[in-house]
GROMACS .gro file of C-alpha atoms in nm:
model
  410
    1UNK     CA    1  10.364  10.877  13.885
    2UNK     CA    2  10.393  10.828  13.562
    3UNK     CA    3  10.259  10.810  13.239
    4UNK     CA    4  10.279  10.695  12.908
    5UNK     CA    5  10.165  10.860  12.594
    6UNK     CA    6  10.259  10.822  12.221
    7UNK     CA    7  10.280  11.155  12.065
    8UNK     CA    8  10.233  10.956  11.677
    9UNK     CA    9   9.957  10.743  11.600
   10UNK     CA   10  10.145  10.359  11.636
   11UNK     CA   11   9.863  10.114  11.462
   12UNK     CA   12  10.042   9.868  11.778
   13UNK     CA   13  10.094  10.074  12.063
   14UNK     CA   14   9.830   9.871  12.300
   15UNK     CA   15  10.033   9.612  12.235
   16UNK     CA   16  10.338   9.752  12.427
   17UNK     CA   17  10.125   9.717  12.758
   18UNK     CA   18  10.067   9.367  12.672
   19UNK     CA   19  10.428   9.318  12.731
   20UNK     CA   20  10.440   9.537  12.999
   21UNK     CA   21  10.215   9.328  13.161
   22UNK     CA   22  10.383   8.980  13.133
   23UNK     CA   23  10.733   9.130  13.307
   24UNK     CA   24  10.598   9.266  13.585
   25UNK     CA   25  10.440   9.619  13.539
   26UNK     CA   26  10.112   9.677  13.562
   27UNK     CA   27   9.947  10.017  13.372
   28UNK     CA   28   9.787  10.124  13.019
   29UNK     CA   29   9.842  10.424  12.852
   30UNK     CA   30   9.727  10.780  12.954
   31UNK     CA   31   9.730  10.599  13.341
   32UNK     CA   32   9.908  10.760  13.640
   33UNK     CA   33  10.122  10.442  13.739
   34UNK     CA   34  10.176  10.589  14.075
   35UNK     CA   35  10.566  10.558  14.291
   36UNK     CA   36  10.592  10.515  14.636
   37UNK     CA   37  10.837  10.525  14.970
   38UNK     CA   38  10.768  10.159  14.949
   39UNK     CA   39  11.001  10.107  14.619
   40UNK     CA   40  11.267  10.016  14.588
   41UNK     CA   41  11.636  10.101  14.378
   42UNK     CA   42  11.514   9.730  14.305
   43UNK     CA   43  11.167   9.803  14.138
   44UNK     CA   44  11.263  10.122  13.987
   45UNK     CA   45  11.536   9.934  13.813
   46UNK     CA   46  11.246   9.658  13.730
   47UNK     CA   47  11.049   9.922  13.582
   48UNK     CA   48  11.274  10.102  13.319
   49UNK     CA   49  11.360   9.722  13.235
   50UNK     CA   50  11.079   9.539  13.139
   51UNK     CA   51  11.027   9.930  12.973
   52UNK     CA   52  11.362   9.876  12.743
   53UNK     CA   53  11.299   9.483  12.636
   54UNK     CA   54  10.909   9.541  12.577
   55UNK     CA   55  10.994   9.790  12.309
   56UNK     CA   56  11.286   9.668  12.177
   57UNK     CA   57  11.081   9.371  12.134
   58UNK     CA   58  10.842   9.527  11.913
   59UNK     CA   59  11.080   9.717  11.690
   60UNK     CA   60  11.253   9.360  11.672
   61UNK     CA   61  10.888   9.207  11.529
   62UNK     CA   62  10.821   9.532  11.318
   63UNK     CA   63  10.523   9.680  11.549
   64UNK     CA   64  10.732   9.964  11.607
   65UNK     CA   65  10.919  10.202  11.455
   66UNK     CA   66  11.254  10.197  11.494
   67UNK     CA   67  11.593   9.932  11.621
   68UNK     CA   68  11.692   9.799  11.901
   69UNK     CA   69  11.883  10.034  12.121
   70UNK     CA   70  12.303   9.927  12.021
   71UNK     CA   71  12.487   9.764  12.260
   72UNK     CA   72  12.817   9.925  12.268
   73UNK     CA   73  12.978   9.660  12.117
   74UNK     CA   74  12.753   9.581  11.873
   75UNK     CA   75  12.830   9.595  11.527
   76UNK     CA   76  12.460   9.625  11.244
   77UNK     CA   77  12.504   9.495  10.918
   78UNK     CA   78  12.327   9.613  10.632
   79UNK     CA   79  12.345   9.682  10.253
   80UNK     CA   80  12.485  10.000  10.084
   81UNK     CA   81  12.162  10.220   9.876
   82UNK     CA   82  12.194  10.199   9.468
   83UNK     CA   83  12.366  10.513   9.511
   84UNK     CA   84  12.596  10.458   9.834
   85UNK     CA   85  12.756  10.180   9.562
   86UNK     CA   86  12.780  10.469   9.269
   87UNK     CA   87  12.945  10.694   9.560
   88UNK     CA   88  13.234  10.461   9.737
   89UNK     CA   89  13.301  10.313   9.380
   90UNK     CA   90  13.376  10.622   9.276
   91UNK     CA   91  13.602  10.677   9.599
   92UNK     CA   92  13.869  10.349   9.471
   93UNK     CA   93  14.012  10.660   9.165
   94UNK     CA   94  14.144  10.763   9.457
   95UNK     CA   95  14.222  11.055   9.747
   96UNK     CA   96  14.118  11.313   9.500
   97UNK     CA   97  13.802  11.142   9.357
   98UNK     CA   98  13.695  11.110   9.758
   99UNK     CA   99  13.756  11.444   9.858
  100UNK     CA  100  13.504  11.579   9.625
  101UNK     CA  101  13.208  11.438   9.847
  102UNK     CA  102  13.315  11.666  10.083
  103UNK     CA  103  12.989  11.796  10.239
  104UNK     CA  104  13.061  12.103  10.481
  105UNK     CA  105  12.800  12.323  10.643
  106UNK     CA  106  12.914  12.575  10.889
  107UNK     CA  107  12.749  12.791  11.197
  108UNK     CA  108  12.790  13.116  11.265
  109UNK     CA  109  12.803  13.146  11.716
  110UNK     CA  110  12.780  13.469  11.837
  111UNK     CA  111  12.792  13.546  12.258
  112UNK     CA  112  12.937  13.326  12.479
  113UNK     CA  113  12.941  12.963  12.362
  114UNK     CA  114  12.901  12.665  12.597
  115UNK     CA  115  13.208  12.450  12.437
  116UNK     CA  116  13.125  12.100  12.687
  117UNK     CA  117  12.730  12.162  12.544
  118UNK     CA  118  12.864  12.117  12.172
  119UNK     CA  119  13.056  11.756  12.279
  120UNK     CA  120  12.751  11.642  12.460
  121UNK     CA  121  12.512  11.774  12.144
  122UNK     CA  122  12.774  11.613  11.945
  123UNK     CA  123  12.745  11.344  12.047
  124UNK     CA  124  12.416  11.299  12.108
  125UNK     CA  125  12.433  11.405  11.728
  126UNK     CA  126  12.585  11.106  11.622
  127UNK     CA  127  12.346  10.865  11.869
  128UNK     CA  128  12.031  10.964  11.742
  129UNK     CA  129  12.122  10.880  11.364
  130UNK     CA  130  12.307  10.567  11.247
  131UNK     CA  131  12.408  10.666  10.907
  132UNK     CA  132  12.707  10.946  11.066
  133UNK     CA  133  12.821  10.571  11.215
  134UNK     CA  134  12.824  10.380  10.956
  135UNK     CA  135  13.149  10.292  10.766
  136UNK     CA  136  13.127  10.095  10.393
  137UNK     CA  137  13.245   9.777  10.378
  138UNK     CA  138  13.598   9.670  10.144
  139UNK     CA  139  13.326   9.424   9.963
  140UNK     CA  140  13.176   9.765   9.793
  141UNK     CA  141  12.779   9.603   9.902
  142UNK     CA  142  12.801   9.634  10.237
  143UNK     CA  143  12.850   9.854  10.521
  144UNK     CA  144  12.870   9.831  10.910
  145UNK     CA  145  12.742  10.119  11.155
  146UNK     CA  146  12.893  10.089  11.478
  147UNK     CA  147  12.732  10.161  11.866
  148UNK     CA  148  12.733  10.550  11.956
  149UNK     CA  149  12.985  10.505  12.201
  150UNK     CA  150  13.230  10.321  11.944
  151UNK     CA  151  13.174  10.630  11.763
  152UNK     CA  152  13.203  10.906  11.833
  153UNK     CA  153  13.203  11.257  11.648
  154UNK     CA  154  13.580  11.381  11.639
  155UNK     CA  155  13.592  11.798  11.742
  156UNK     CA  156  13.887  12.037  11.662
  157UNK     CA  157  13.939  12.283  11.841
  158UNK     CA  158  14.162  12.585  11.721
  159UNK     CA  159  14.213  12.955  11.907
  160UNK     CA  160  14.269  13.200  11.660
  161UNK     CA  161  14.149  13.479  11.876
  162UNK     CA  162  14.492  13.573  11.947
  163UNK     CA  163  14.617  13.641  11.548
  164UNK     CA  164  14.438  13.968  11.419
  165UNK     CA  165  14.533  14.083  11.131
  166UNK     CA  166  14.605  13.691  11.050
  167UNK     CA  167  14.339  13.620  11.157
  168UNK     CA  168  14.090  13.555  10.834
  169UNK     CA  169  14.389  13.371  10.690
  170UNK     CA  170  14.446  13.114  10.888
  171UNK     CA  171  13.997  13.094  10.933
  172UNK     CA  172  14.048  13.036  10.584
  173UNK     CA  173  14.284  12.746  10.591
  174UNK     CA  174  14.068  12.553  10.823
  175UNK     CA  175  13.765  12.588  10.578
  176UNK     CA  176  14.050  12.444  10.312
  177UNK     CA  177  14.106  12.180  10.556
  178UNK     CA  178  13.806  12.060  10.569
  179UNK     CA  179  13.727  12.023  10.252
  180UNK     CA  180  14.156  11.935  10.092
  181UNK     CA  181  14.126  11.642  10.413
  182UNK     CA  182  14.038  11.285  10.283
  183UNK     CA  183  13.828  11.093  10.472
  184UNK     CA  184  13.886  10.763  10.593
  185UNK     CA  185  13.640  10.498  10.426
  186UNK     CA  186  13.792  10.193  10.559
  187UNK     CA  187  13.767  10.308  10.920
  188UNK     CA  188  13.583  10.561  10.932
  189UNK     CA  189  13.446  10.782  11.081
  190UNK     CA  190  13.280  11.006  10.834
  191UNK     CA  191  13.156  11.279  10.955
  192UNK     CA  192  13.375  11.532  11.186
  193UNK     CA  193  13.313  11.834  11.354
  194UNK     CA  194  13.585  12.151  11.383
  195UNK     CA  195  13.519  12.492  11.620
  196UNK     CA  196  13.737  12.819  11.502
  197UNK     CA  197  13.720  13.060  11.856
  198UNK     CA  198  13.754  13.419  11.654
  199UNK     CA  199  13.676  13.559  11.947
  200UNK     CA  200  13.559  13.563  12.301
  201UNK     CA  201  13.173  13.605  12.186
  202UNK     CA  202  13.227  13.455  11.789
  203UNK     CA  203  13.329  13.124  11.676
  204UNK     CA  204  13.356  12.980  11.352
  205UNK     CA  205  13.177  12.608  11.334
  206UNK     CA  206  13.184  12.413  11.085
  207UNK     CA  207  13.013  12.016  10.977
  208UNK     CA  208  13.169  11.785  10.764
  209UNK     CA  209  13.063  11.473  10.606
  210UNK     CA  210  13.069  11.217  10.348
  211UNK     CA  211  12.954  11.235  10.051
  212UNK     CA  212  12.783  10.811  10.050
  213UNK     CA  213  12.662  10.862  10.391
  214UNK     CA  214  12.468  11.163  10.382
  215UNK     CA  215  12.300  11.450  10.074
  216UNK     CA  216  12.218  11.805  10.112
  217UNK     CA  217  11.906  11.720  10.267
  218UNK     CA  218  12.088  11.558  10.561
  219UNK     CA  219  12.280  11.857  10.580
  220UNK     CA  220  12.041  12.112  10.688
  221UNK     CA  221  11.887  11.785  10.945
  222UNK     CA  222  12.225  11.752  11.137
  223UNK     CA  223  12.208  12.107  11.202
  224UNK     CA  224  11.888  12.162  11.250
  225UNK     CA  225  11.914  11.870  11.556
  226UNK     CA  226  12.294  11.989  11.676
  227UNK     CA  227  12.064  12.311  11.742
  228UNK     CA  228  11.814  12.156  11.919
  229UNK     CA  229  12.031  11.956  12.146
  230UNK     CA  230  12.273  12.227  12.180
  231UNK     CA  231  12.001  12.447  12.371
  232UNK     CA  232  11.885  12.147  12.545
  233UNK     CA  233  12.184  12.054  12.674
  234UNK     CA  234  12.277  12.423  12.800
  235UNK     CA  235  11.918  12.441  12.921
  236UNK     CA  236  11.997  12.087  13.093
  237UNK     CA  237  11.715  11.918  12.992
  238UNK     CA  238  11.615  11.604  12.688
  239UNK     CA  239  11.586  11.811  12.354
  240UNK     CA  240  11.224  11.741  12.278
  241UNK     CA  241  11.297  11.563  11.890
  242UNK     CA  242  11.068  11.337  11.731
  243UNK     CA  243  11.198  10.927  11.658
  244UNK     CA  244  11.402  10.974  11.277
  245UNK     CA  245  11.352  10.709  11.015
  246UNK     CA  246  11.738  10.521  11.022
  247UNK     CA  247  11.959  10.453  10.758
  248UNK     CA  248  11.930  10.087  10.783
  249UNK     CA  249  11.509  10.112  10.796
  250UNK     CA  250  11.556  10.312  10.428
  251UNK     CA  251  11.754  10.073  10.298
  252UNK     CA  252  11.546   9.819  10.357
  253UNK     CA  253  11.260  10.015  10.264
  254UNK     CA  254  11.466  10.090   9.898
  255UNK     CA  255  11.496   9.710   9.968
  256UNK     CA  256  11.187   9.542   9.952
  257UNK     CA  257  11.063   9.843   9.631
  258UNK     CA  258  11.318   9.711   9.428
  259UNK     CA  259  11.007   9.376   9.412
  260UNK     CA  260  10.674   9.575   9.386
  261UNK     CA  261  10.565   9.716   8.983
  262UNK     CA  262  10.556  10.084   9.122
  263UNK     CA  263  10.955   9.976   9.028
  264UNK     CA  264  10.916   9.758   8.774
  265UNK     CA  265  10.697  10.024   8.569
  266UNK     CA  266  10.921  10.298   8.703
  267UNK     CA  267  11.174  10.130   8.501
  268UNK     CA  268  10.998  10.057   8.257
  269UNK     CA  269  10.927  10.446   8.114
  270UNK     CA  270  11.324  10.577   8.138
  271UNK     CA  271  11.377  10.257   7.997
  272UNK     CA  272  11.146  10.400   7.702
  273UNK     CA  273  11.322  10.730   7.704
  274UNK     CA  274  11.579  10.613   7.583
  275UNK     CA  275  11.548  10.320   7.375
  276UNK     CA  276  11.690  10.457   7.074
  277UNK     CA  277  12.003  10.625   7.171
  278UNK     CA  278  12.120  10.854   7.464
  279UNK     CA  279  12.215  11.172   7.361
  280UNK     CA  280  12.595  11.344   7.482
  281UNK     CA  281  12.553  11.749   7.456
  282UNK     CA  282  12.856  11.839   7.293
  283UNK     CA  283  12.938  12.214   7.453
  284UNK     CA  284  13.186  12.467   7.172
  285UNK     CA  285  13.402  12.531   7.478
  286UNK     CA  286  13.786  12.709   7.508
  287UNK     CA  287  13.954  12.372   7.499
  288UNK     CA  288  13.915  11.942   7.479
  289UNK     CA  289  13.767  11.762   7.743
  290UNK     CA  290  14.182  11.628   7.932
  291UNK     CA  291  14.224  11.244   7.909
  292UNK     CA  292  14.135  11.237   8.265
  293UNK     CA  293  13.937  11.341   8.484
  294UNK     CA  294  13.985  11.653   8.693
  295UNK     CA  295  13.784  11.697   9.043
  296UNK     CA  296  13.874  12.079   9.033
  297UNK     CA  297  13.527  12.276   9.066
  298UNK     CA  298  13.393  12.624   9.102
  299UNK     CA  299  13.105  12.778   9.178
  300UNK     CA  300  12.881  13.081   8.970
  301UNK     CA  301  12.665  13.254   9.242
  302UNK     CA  302  12.442  13.413   8.960
  303UNK     CA  303  12.106  13.689   9.138
  304UNK     CA  304  11.810  13.767   8.986
  305UNK     CA  305  11.683  14.077   9.137
  306UNK     CA  306  11.328  14.110   9.295
  307UNK     CA  307  11.137  14.305   8.990
  308UNK     CA  308  11.332  14.031   8.680
  309UNK     CA  309  11.169  13.742   9.010
  310UNK     CA  310  10.856  13.873   8.988
  311UNK     CA  311  10.847  13.882   8.572
  312UNK     CA  312  10.947  13.483   8.634
  313UNK     CA  313  10.690  13.342   8.838
  314UNK     CA  314  10.441  13.572   8.697
  315UNK     CA  315  10.517  13.415   8.392
  316UNK     CA  316  10.545  13.035   8.585
  317UNK     CA  317  10.158  13.118   8.683
  318UNK     CA  318  10.016  13.225   8.326
  319UNK     CA  319  10.208  12.914   8.140
  320UNK     CA  320  10.072  12.714   8.515
  321UNK     CA  321  10.383  12.563   8.608
  322UNK     CA  322  10.626  12.623   8.866
  323UNK     CA  323  10.926  12.852   8.823
  324UNK     CA  324  11.181  12.526   8.847
  325UNK     CA  325  10.977  12.410   8.520
  326UNK     CA  326  10.999  12.774   8.356
  327UNK     CA  327  11.385  12.841   8.481
  328UNK     CA  328  11.478  12.462   8.332
  329UNK     CA  329  11.292  12.487   8.024
  330UNK     CA  330  11.552  12.860   7.957
  331UNK     CA  331  11.833  12.589   8.016
  332UNK     CA  332  11.733  12.426   7.817
  333UNK     CA  333  11.668  12.693   7.519
  334UNK     CA  334  12.007  12.843   7.655
  335UNK     CA  335  12.168  12.482   7.557
  336UNK     CA  336  12.056  12.433   7.231
  337UNK     CA  337  12.175  12.792   7.094
  338UNK     CA  338  12.501  12.734   7.291
  339UNK     CA  339  12.515  12.366   7.074
  340UNK     CA  340  12.287  12.396   6.779
  341UNK     CA  341  12.121  12.027   6.855
  342UNK     CA  342  11.773  11.962   6.910
  343UNK     CA  343  11.776  11.586   7.167
  344UNK     CA  344  11.911  11.721   7.529
  345UNK     CA  345  11.862  11.517   7.879
  346UNK     CA  346  11.957  11.793   8.122
  347UNK     CA  347  11.888  11.601   8.462
  348UNK     CA  348  11.833  11.772   8.821
  349UNK     CA  349  11.856  11.612   9.136
  350UNK     CA  350  11.568  11.503   9.389
  351UNK     CA  351  11.589  11.430   9.785
  352UNK     CA  352  11.463  11.081   9.856
  353UNK     CA  353  11.342  11.250  10.222
  354UNK     CA  354  11.061  11.393  10.032
  355UNK     CA  355  10.837  11.096  10.013
  356UNK     CA  356  10.908  11.057  10.438
  357UNK     CA  357  10.587  11.168  10.536
  358UNK     CA  358  10.824  11.433  10.723
  359UNK     CA  359  11.040  11.207  10.941
  360UNK     CA  360  11.393  11.307  10.947
  361UNK     CA  361  11.633  11.067  10.819
  362UNK     CA  362  12.020  11.108  10.738
  363UNK     CA  363  12.171  10.931  10.450
  364UNK     CA  364  12.296  10.965  10.124
  365UNK     CA  365  11.917  10.947   9.932
  366UNK     CA  366  11.995  11.191   9.696
  367UNK     CA  367  11.870  11.043   9.338
  368UNK     CA  368  12.011  11.190   9.000
  369UNK     CA  369  11.666  11.210   8.752
  370UNK     CA  370  11.773  11.305   8.377
  371UNK     CA  371  11.510  11.401   8.121
  372UNK     CA  372  11.550  11.431   7.810
  373UNK     CA  373  11.370  11.762   7.636
  374UNK     CA  374  11.372  11.837   7.234
  375UNK     CA  375  11.406  12.177   7.109
  376UNK     CA  376  11.108  12.212   6.765
  377UNK     CA  377  11.265  12.504   6.576
  378UNK     CA  378  10.924  12.583   6.516
  379UNK     CA  379  10.845  12.597   6.923
  380UNK     CA  380  10.782  12.875   7.182
  381UNK     CA  381  10.877  12.966   7.453
  382UNK     CA  382  10.586  12.854   7.619
  383UNK     CA  383  10.582  12.458   7.410
  384UNK     CA  384  10.921  12.450   7.634
  385UNK     CA  385  10.837  12.565   7.928
  386UNK     CA  386  10.552  12.287   7.882
  387UNK     CA  387  10.743  12.051   7.780
  388UNK     CA  388  10.945  12.130   8.098
  389UNK     CA  389  10.691  12.105   8.340
  390UNK     CA  390  10.571  11.742   8.173
  391UNK     CA  391  10.871  11.559   8.194
  392UNK     CA  392  10.992  11.698   8.566
  393UNK     CA  393  10.593  11.570   8.615
  394UNK     CA  394  10.689  11.213   8.527
  395UNK     CA  395  11.057  11.187   8.649
  396UNK     CA  396  10.927  11.289   9.038
  397UNK     CA  397  10.639  10.985   8.982
  398UNK     CA  398  10.943  10.770   8.834
  399UNK     CA  399  11.184  10.861   9.103
  400UNK     CA  400  11.181  10.515   9.224
  401UNK     CA  401  11.487  10.386   8.995
  402UNK     CA  402  11.831  10.553   9.059
  403UNK     CA  403  12.101  10.631   8.841
  404UNK     CA  404  12.378  10.335   8.860
  405UNK     CA  405  12.008  10.115   8.811
  406UNK     CA  406  11.922  10.296   8.416
  407UNK     CA  407  12.290  10.316   8.331
  408UNK     CA  408  12.395   9.987   8.391
  409UNK     CA  409  12.039   9.840   8.216
  410UNK     CA  410  12.117  10.100   7.924
   0.00000   0.00000   0.00000
């Protein structure tokens, strides 16, 4: 027998059973439905088809989350989000510009690796998230989502185990290739994987996606899902993962919100922040800015020792601020000392997935919030932290406006 149960509350879930009844399947939530030797293969197929059709019909009508399963040759066309449009436009300046948006994440596998299970997990990961099958169209306004059958995540395998002394140098080349190889934004795919075998029981796995279809939060979701899918594939089981929010659903939510009062209020807030002028930070650099933009970059990591971190957190608690706001106040003060300016804009990124109530979403959902803060000569550091705290709070409250939209209005 089988029993139908919903793991999470869905307001109109009971409609599923009315649709099943109309298709000849009589059951209710929590009640066992018995299958006997008198049932034929045709009977079982009827039950399976009834469930598929009923769920798809409810999804199309908006009574159930998610979209109906894509047919093998079906292509779904949806708008690009405002953030995606910004990324797509930036990539039009050439491969160097596009490669600046490559996001690479690495996993170290120790122990025996089941490559067939990893391949299966990658296929299921692509099928699970629409964004990993998305390709922008040349109009810069829309994107197409291919079916899982037509958009598998490519996996490149390299065996470096016999290289001995040259292994690390060759591995560095493979790492660099992920960063320095452009994606084909016209034809896709916009996510790829590379598996480097270092020894019989040691592998390095690199998952790379273009920023137009993923962000930092998405990378965490992808790696977590991949781990669950791989473990299930190794065990011959089905991964127990809750249904994610799909890119098409999120884009529609953003479009609906664009017409609401909440977004108009947010836009009024940001325009009010820059109604007189937009300050430009002039740092005392040792050479002028180049005439043409380049995409060379580096990152400096600063480790804060435990004692200092404890002091910062204690100060934040004393001031009633978060550690982030406290460090932001310090950064603002440093920029003031370096530039001598008292009107400074400092930006930070905020993941759009943070407002989804725990649902997973892969896509370019990050937004950039530009905080305008002033440094008064007579102010104390505590004053700067309090200002940063208030600005961060206000910015998060008015995050509904995409950075690109604000730039257009300004």
